[in-house]
PDB file of C-alpha atoms and ligand atoms in Angstrom:
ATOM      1  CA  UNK A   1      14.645 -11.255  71.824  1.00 95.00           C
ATOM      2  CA  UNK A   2      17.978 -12.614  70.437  1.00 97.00           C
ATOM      3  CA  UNK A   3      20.025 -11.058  66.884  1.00 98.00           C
ATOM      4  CA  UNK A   4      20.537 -13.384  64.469  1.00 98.00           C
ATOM      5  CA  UNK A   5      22.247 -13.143  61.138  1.00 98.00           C
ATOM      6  CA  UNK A   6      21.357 -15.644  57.969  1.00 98.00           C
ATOM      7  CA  UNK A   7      20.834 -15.511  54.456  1.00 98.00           C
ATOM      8  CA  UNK A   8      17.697 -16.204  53.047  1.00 98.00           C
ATOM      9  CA  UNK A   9      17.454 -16.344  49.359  1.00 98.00           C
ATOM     10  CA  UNK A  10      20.837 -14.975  48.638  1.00 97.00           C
ATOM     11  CA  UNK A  11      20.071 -11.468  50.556  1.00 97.00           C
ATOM     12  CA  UNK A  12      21.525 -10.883  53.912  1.00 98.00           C
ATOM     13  CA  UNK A  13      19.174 -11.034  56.942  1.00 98.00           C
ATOM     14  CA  UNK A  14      19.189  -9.416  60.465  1.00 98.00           C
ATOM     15  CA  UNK A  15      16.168 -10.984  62.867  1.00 98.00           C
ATOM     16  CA  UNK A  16      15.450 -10.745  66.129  1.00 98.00           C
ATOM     17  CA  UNK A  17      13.805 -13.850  67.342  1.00 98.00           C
ATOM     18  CA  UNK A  18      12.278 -15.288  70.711  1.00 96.00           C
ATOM     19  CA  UNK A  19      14.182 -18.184  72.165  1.00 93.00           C
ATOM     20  CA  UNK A  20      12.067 -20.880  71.396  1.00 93.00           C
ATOM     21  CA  UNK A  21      10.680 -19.428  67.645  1.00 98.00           C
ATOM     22  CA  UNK A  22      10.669 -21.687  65.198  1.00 98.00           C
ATOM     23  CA  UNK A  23      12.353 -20.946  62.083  1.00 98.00           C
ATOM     24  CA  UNK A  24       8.849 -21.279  59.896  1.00 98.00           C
ATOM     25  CA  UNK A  25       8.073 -18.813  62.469  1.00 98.00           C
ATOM     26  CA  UNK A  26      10.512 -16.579  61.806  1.00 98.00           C
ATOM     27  CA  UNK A  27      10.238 -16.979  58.069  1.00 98.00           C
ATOM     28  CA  UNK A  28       6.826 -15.990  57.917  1.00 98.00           C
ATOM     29  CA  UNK A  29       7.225 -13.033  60.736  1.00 98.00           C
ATOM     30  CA  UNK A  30       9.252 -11.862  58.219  1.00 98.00           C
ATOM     31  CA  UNK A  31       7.704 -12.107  55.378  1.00 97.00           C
ATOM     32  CA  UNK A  32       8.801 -14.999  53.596  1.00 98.00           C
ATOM     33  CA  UNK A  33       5.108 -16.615  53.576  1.00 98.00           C
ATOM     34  CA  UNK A  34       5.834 -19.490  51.071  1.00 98.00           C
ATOM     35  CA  UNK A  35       6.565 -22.270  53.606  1.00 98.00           C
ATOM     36  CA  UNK A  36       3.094 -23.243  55.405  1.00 98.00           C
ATOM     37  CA  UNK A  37       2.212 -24.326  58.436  1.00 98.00           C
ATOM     38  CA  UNK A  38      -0.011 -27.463  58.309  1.00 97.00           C
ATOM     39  CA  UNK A  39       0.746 -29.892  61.221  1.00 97.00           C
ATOM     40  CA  UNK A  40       3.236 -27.995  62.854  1.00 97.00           C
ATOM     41  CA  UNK A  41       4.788 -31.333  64.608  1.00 98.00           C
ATOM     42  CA  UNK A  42       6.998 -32.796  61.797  1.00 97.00           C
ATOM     43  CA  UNK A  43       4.451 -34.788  59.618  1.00 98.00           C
ATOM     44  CA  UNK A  44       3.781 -33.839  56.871  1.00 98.00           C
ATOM     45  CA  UNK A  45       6.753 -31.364  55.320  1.00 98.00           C
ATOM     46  CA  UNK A  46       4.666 -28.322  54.034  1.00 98.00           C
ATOM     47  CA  UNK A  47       6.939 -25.958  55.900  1.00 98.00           C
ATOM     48  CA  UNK A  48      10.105 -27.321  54.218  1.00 98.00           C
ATOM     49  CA  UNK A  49      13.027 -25.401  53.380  1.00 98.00           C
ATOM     50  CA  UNK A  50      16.790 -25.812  52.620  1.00 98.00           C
ATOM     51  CA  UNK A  51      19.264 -24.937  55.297  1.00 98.00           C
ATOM     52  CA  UNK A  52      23.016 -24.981  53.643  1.00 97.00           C
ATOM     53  CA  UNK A  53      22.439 -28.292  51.782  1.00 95.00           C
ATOM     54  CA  UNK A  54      19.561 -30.375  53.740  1.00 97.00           C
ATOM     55  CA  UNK A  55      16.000 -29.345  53.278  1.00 98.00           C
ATOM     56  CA  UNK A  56      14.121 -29.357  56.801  1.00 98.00           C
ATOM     57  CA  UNK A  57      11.090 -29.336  58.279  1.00 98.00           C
ATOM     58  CA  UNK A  58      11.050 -25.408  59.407  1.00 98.00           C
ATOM     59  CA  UNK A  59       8.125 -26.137  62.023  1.00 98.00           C
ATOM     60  CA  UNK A  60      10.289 -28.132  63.899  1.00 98.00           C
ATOM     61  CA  UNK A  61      13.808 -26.264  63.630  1.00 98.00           C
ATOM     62  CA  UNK A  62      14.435 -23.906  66.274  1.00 98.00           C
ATOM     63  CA  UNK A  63      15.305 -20.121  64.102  1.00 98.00           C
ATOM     64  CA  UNK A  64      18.678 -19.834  66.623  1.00 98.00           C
ATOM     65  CA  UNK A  65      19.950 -22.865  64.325  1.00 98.00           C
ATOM     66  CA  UNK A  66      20.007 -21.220  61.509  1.00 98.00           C
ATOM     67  CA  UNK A  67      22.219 -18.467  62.838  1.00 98.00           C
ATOM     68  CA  UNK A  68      24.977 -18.028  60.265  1.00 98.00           C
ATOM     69  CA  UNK A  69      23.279 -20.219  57.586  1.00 98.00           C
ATOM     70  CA  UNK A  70      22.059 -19.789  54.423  1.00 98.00           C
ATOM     71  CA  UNK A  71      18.332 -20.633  53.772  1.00 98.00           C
ATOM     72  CA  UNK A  72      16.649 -21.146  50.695  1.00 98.00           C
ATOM     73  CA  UNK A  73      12.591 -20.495  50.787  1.00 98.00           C
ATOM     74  CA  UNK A  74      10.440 -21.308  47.908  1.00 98.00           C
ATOM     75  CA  UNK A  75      10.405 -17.549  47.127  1.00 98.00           C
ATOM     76  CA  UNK A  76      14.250 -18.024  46.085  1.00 98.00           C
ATOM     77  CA  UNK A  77      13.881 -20.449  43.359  1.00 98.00           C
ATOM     78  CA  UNK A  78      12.478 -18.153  40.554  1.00 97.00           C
ATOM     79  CA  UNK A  79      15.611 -15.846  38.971  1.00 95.00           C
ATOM     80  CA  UNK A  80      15.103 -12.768  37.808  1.00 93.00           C
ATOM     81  CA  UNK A  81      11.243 -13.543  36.982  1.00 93.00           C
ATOM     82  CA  UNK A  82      12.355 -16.675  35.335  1.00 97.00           C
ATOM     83  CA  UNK A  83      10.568 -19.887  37.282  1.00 98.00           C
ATOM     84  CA  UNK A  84      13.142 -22.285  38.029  1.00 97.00           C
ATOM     85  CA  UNK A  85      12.624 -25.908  36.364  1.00 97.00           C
ATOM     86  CA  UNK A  86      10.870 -27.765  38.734  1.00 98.00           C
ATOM     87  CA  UNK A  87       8.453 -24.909  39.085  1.00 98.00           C
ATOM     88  CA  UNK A  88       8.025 -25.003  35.586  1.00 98.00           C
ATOM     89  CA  UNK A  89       7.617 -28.604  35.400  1.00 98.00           C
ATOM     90  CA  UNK A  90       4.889 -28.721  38.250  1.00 98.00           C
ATOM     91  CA  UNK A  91       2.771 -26.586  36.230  1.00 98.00           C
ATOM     92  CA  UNK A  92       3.527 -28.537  33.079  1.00 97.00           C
ATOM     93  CA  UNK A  93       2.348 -31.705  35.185  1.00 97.00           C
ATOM     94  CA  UNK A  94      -0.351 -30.545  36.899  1.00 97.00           C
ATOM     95  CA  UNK A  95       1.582 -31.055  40.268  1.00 98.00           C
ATOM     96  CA  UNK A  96       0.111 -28.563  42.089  1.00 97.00           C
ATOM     97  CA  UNK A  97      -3.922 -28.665  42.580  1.00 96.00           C
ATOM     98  CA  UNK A  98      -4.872 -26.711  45.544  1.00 97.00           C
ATOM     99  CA  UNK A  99      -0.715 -25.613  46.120  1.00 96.00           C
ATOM    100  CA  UNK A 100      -0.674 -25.690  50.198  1.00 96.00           C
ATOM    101  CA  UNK A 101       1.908 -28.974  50.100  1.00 98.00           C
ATOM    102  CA  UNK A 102       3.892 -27.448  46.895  1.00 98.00           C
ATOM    103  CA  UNK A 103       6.023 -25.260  48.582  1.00 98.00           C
ATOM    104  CA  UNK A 104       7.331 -28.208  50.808  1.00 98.00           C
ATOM    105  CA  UNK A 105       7.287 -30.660  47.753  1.00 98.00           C
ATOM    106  CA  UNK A 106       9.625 -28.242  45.679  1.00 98.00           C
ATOM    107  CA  UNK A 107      11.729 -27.424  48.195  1.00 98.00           C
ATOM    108  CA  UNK A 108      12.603 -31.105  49.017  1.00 98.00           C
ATOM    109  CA  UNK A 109      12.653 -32.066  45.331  1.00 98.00           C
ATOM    110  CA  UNK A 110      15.014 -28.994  44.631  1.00 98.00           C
ATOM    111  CA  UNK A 111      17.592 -30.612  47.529  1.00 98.00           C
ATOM    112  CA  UNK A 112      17.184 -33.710  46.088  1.00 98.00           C
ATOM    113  CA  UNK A 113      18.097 -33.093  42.810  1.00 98.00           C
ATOM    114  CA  UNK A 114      20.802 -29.959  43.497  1.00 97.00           C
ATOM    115  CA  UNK A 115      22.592 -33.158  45.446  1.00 97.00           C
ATOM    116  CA  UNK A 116      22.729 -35.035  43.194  1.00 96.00           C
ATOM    117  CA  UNK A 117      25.256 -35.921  39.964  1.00 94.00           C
ATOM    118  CA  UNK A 118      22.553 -33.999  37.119  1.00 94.00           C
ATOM    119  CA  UNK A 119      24.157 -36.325  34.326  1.00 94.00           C
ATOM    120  CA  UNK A 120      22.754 -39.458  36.350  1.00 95.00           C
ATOM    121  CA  UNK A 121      18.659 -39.186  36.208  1.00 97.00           C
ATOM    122  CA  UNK A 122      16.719 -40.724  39.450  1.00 98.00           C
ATOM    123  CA  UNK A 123      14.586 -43.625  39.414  1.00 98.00           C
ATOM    124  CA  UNK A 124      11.236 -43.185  39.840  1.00 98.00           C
ATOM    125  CA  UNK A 125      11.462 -45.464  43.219  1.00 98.00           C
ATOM    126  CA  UNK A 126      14.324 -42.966  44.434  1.00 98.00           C
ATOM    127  CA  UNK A 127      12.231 -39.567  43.759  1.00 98.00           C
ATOM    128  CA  UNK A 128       9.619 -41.148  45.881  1.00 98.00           C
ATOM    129  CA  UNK A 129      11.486 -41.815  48.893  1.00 98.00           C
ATOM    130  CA  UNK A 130      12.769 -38.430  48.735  1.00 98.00           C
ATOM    131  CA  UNK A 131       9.649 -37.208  48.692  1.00 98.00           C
ATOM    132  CA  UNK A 132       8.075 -40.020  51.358  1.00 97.00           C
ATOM    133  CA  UNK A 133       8.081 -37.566  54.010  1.00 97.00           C
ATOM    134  CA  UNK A 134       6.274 -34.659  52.223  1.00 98.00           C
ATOM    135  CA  UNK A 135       2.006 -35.475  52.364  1.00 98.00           C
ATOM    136  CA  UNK A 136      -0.188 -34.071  49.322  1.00 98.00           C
ATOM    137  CA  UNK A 137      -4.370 -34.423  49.870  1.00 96.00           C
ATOM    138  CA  UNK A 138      -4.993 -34.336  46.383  1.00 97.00           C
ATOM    139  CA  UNK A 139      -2.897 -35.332  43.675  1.00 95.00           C
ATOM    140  CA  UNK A 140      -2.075 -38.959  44.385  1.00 95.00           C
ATOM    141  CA  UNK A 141       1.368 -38.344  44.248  1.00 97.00           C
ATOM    142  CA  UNK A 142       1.822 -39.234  40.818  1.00 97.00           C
ATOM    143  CA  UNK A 143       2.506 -36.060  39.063  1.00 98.00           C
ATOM    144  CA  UNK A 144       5.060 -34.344  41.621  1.00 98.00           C
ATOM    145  CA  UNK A 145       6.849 -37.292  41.100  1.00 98.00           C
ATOM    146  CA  UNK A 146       6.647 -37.121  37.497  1.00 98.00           C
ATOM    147  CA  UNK A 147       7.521 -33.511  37.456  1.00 98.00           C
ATOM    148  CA  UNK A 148      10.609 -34.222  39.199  1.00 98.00           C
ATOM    149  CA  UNK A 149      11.563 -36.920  37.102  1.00 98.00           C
ATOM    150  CA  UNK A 150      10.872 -34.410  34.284  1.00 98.00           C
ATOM    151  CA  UNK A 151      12.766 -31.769  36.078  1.00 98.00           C
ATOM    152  CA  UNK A 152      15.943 -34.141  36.253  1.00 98.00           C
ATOM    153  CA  UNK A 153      15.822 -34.922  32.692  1.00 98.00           C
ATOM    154  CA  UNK A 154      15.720 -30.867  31.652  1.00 96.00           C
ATOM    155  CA  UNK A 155      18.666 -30.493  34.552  1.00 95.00           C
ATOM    156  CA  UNK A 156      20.493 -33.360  32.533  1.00 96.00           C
ATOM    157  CA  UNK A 157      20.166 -31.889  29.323  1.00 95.00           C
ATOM    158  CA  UNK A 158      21.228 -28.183  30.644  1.00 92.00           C
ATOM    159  CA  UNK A 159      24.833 -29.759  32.250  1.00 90.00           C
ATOM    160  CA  UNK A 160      25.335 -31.560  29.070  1.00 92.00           C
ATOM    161  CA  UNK A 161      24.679 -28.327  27.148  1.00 91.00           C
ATOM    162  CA  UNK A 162      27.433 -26.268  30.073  1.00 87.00           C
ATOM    163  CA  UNK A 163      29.957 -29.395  29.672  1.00 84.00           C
ATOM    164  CA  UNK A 164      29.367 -29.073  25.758  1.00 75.00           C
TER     165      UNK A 164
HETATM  166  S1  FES B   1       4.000 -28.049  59.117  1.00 56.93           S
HETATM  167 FE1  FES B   1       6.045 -28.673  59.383  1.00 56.93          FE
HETATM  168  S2  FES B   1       6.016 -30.790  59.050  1.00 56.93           S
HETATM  169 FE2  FES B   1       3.931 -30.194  58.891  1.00 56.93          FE
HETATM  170  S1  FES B   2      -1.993 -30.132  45.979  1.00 56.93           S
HETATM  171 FE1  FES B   2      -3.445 -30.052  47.585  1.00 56.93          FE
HETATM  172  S2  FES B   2      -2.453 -30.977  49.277  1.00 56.93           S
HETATM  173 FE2  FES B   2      -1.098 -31.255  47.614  1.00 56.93          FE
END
């Protein structure tokens, strides 16, 4: 077993991890059980998370990488039992039917839009590349990416509020 230190979700973190664990893994060794394993080989982006600013594929990262890093899981979008917007707006949209891809599907939307300028709103066509990787059985696709566009629009309106 090898120490690692990381920060998952804003709280400090102290593993010890197998040389060749994967960081979804990890994550779910230790309790953070929102990022699924589905094909386990890349494909299809239900294990996503964000490590420092890029969301990943967590199946296919090696948990030594993220040594030093901070990781967000879907567990750390929520504050202080307030969803964050783009959970909200998943629900609002009907997003999410039977949930296993939605972890992955917020995660990558959430890196999407947190690098972005908020006061500039996506195109539709650019919401779907960023989510082109990310594979949903059931919903067609057209209400995640709906709910993000909705989600950039309520982001929009909050920086106009902070920048008065
Ligand atoms: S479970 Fe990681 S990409 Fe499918
Ligand atoms: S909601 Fe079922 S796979 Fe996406």
């Amino acid at each position: 077993m090898i120490e690692m230190n990381l920060e998952v979700n804003g709280r400090e973190e102290n593993w010890q991890v197998e040389p060749g664990e994967t960081l979804l893994e990890a994550l779910r060794r230790y309790h953070f059980k929102g990022p699924k394993l589905v094909c386990g080989t890349g494909d299809c982006c239900a294990c996503t998370v964000v490590v420092g600013t890029k969301s990943v594929c967590s199946c296919c990262l090696p948990a030594l990488k993220a040594d030093g890093q901070k990781v967000v899981t879907v567990e750390g979008l929520a504050e202080e039992g307030v969803l964050h917007p783009l959970q909200a707006a998943f629900i609002e949209t009907a997003a999410s039917q039977c949930g296993f891809c939605t972890p992955g599907f917020l995660m990558r939307s959430y890196s999407f839009l947190k690098n972005r300028n908020p006061a500039v709103l996506p195109t539709e066509v650019e919401v779907r590349k960023a989510l082109a990787g990310n594979i949903c059985r059931c919903t067609g696709y057209v209400k995640p990416v709906e709910a993000v566009l909705k989600t950039a629009r309520v982001m929009q309106e909050k920086a106009r509020e902070q920048n008065g």
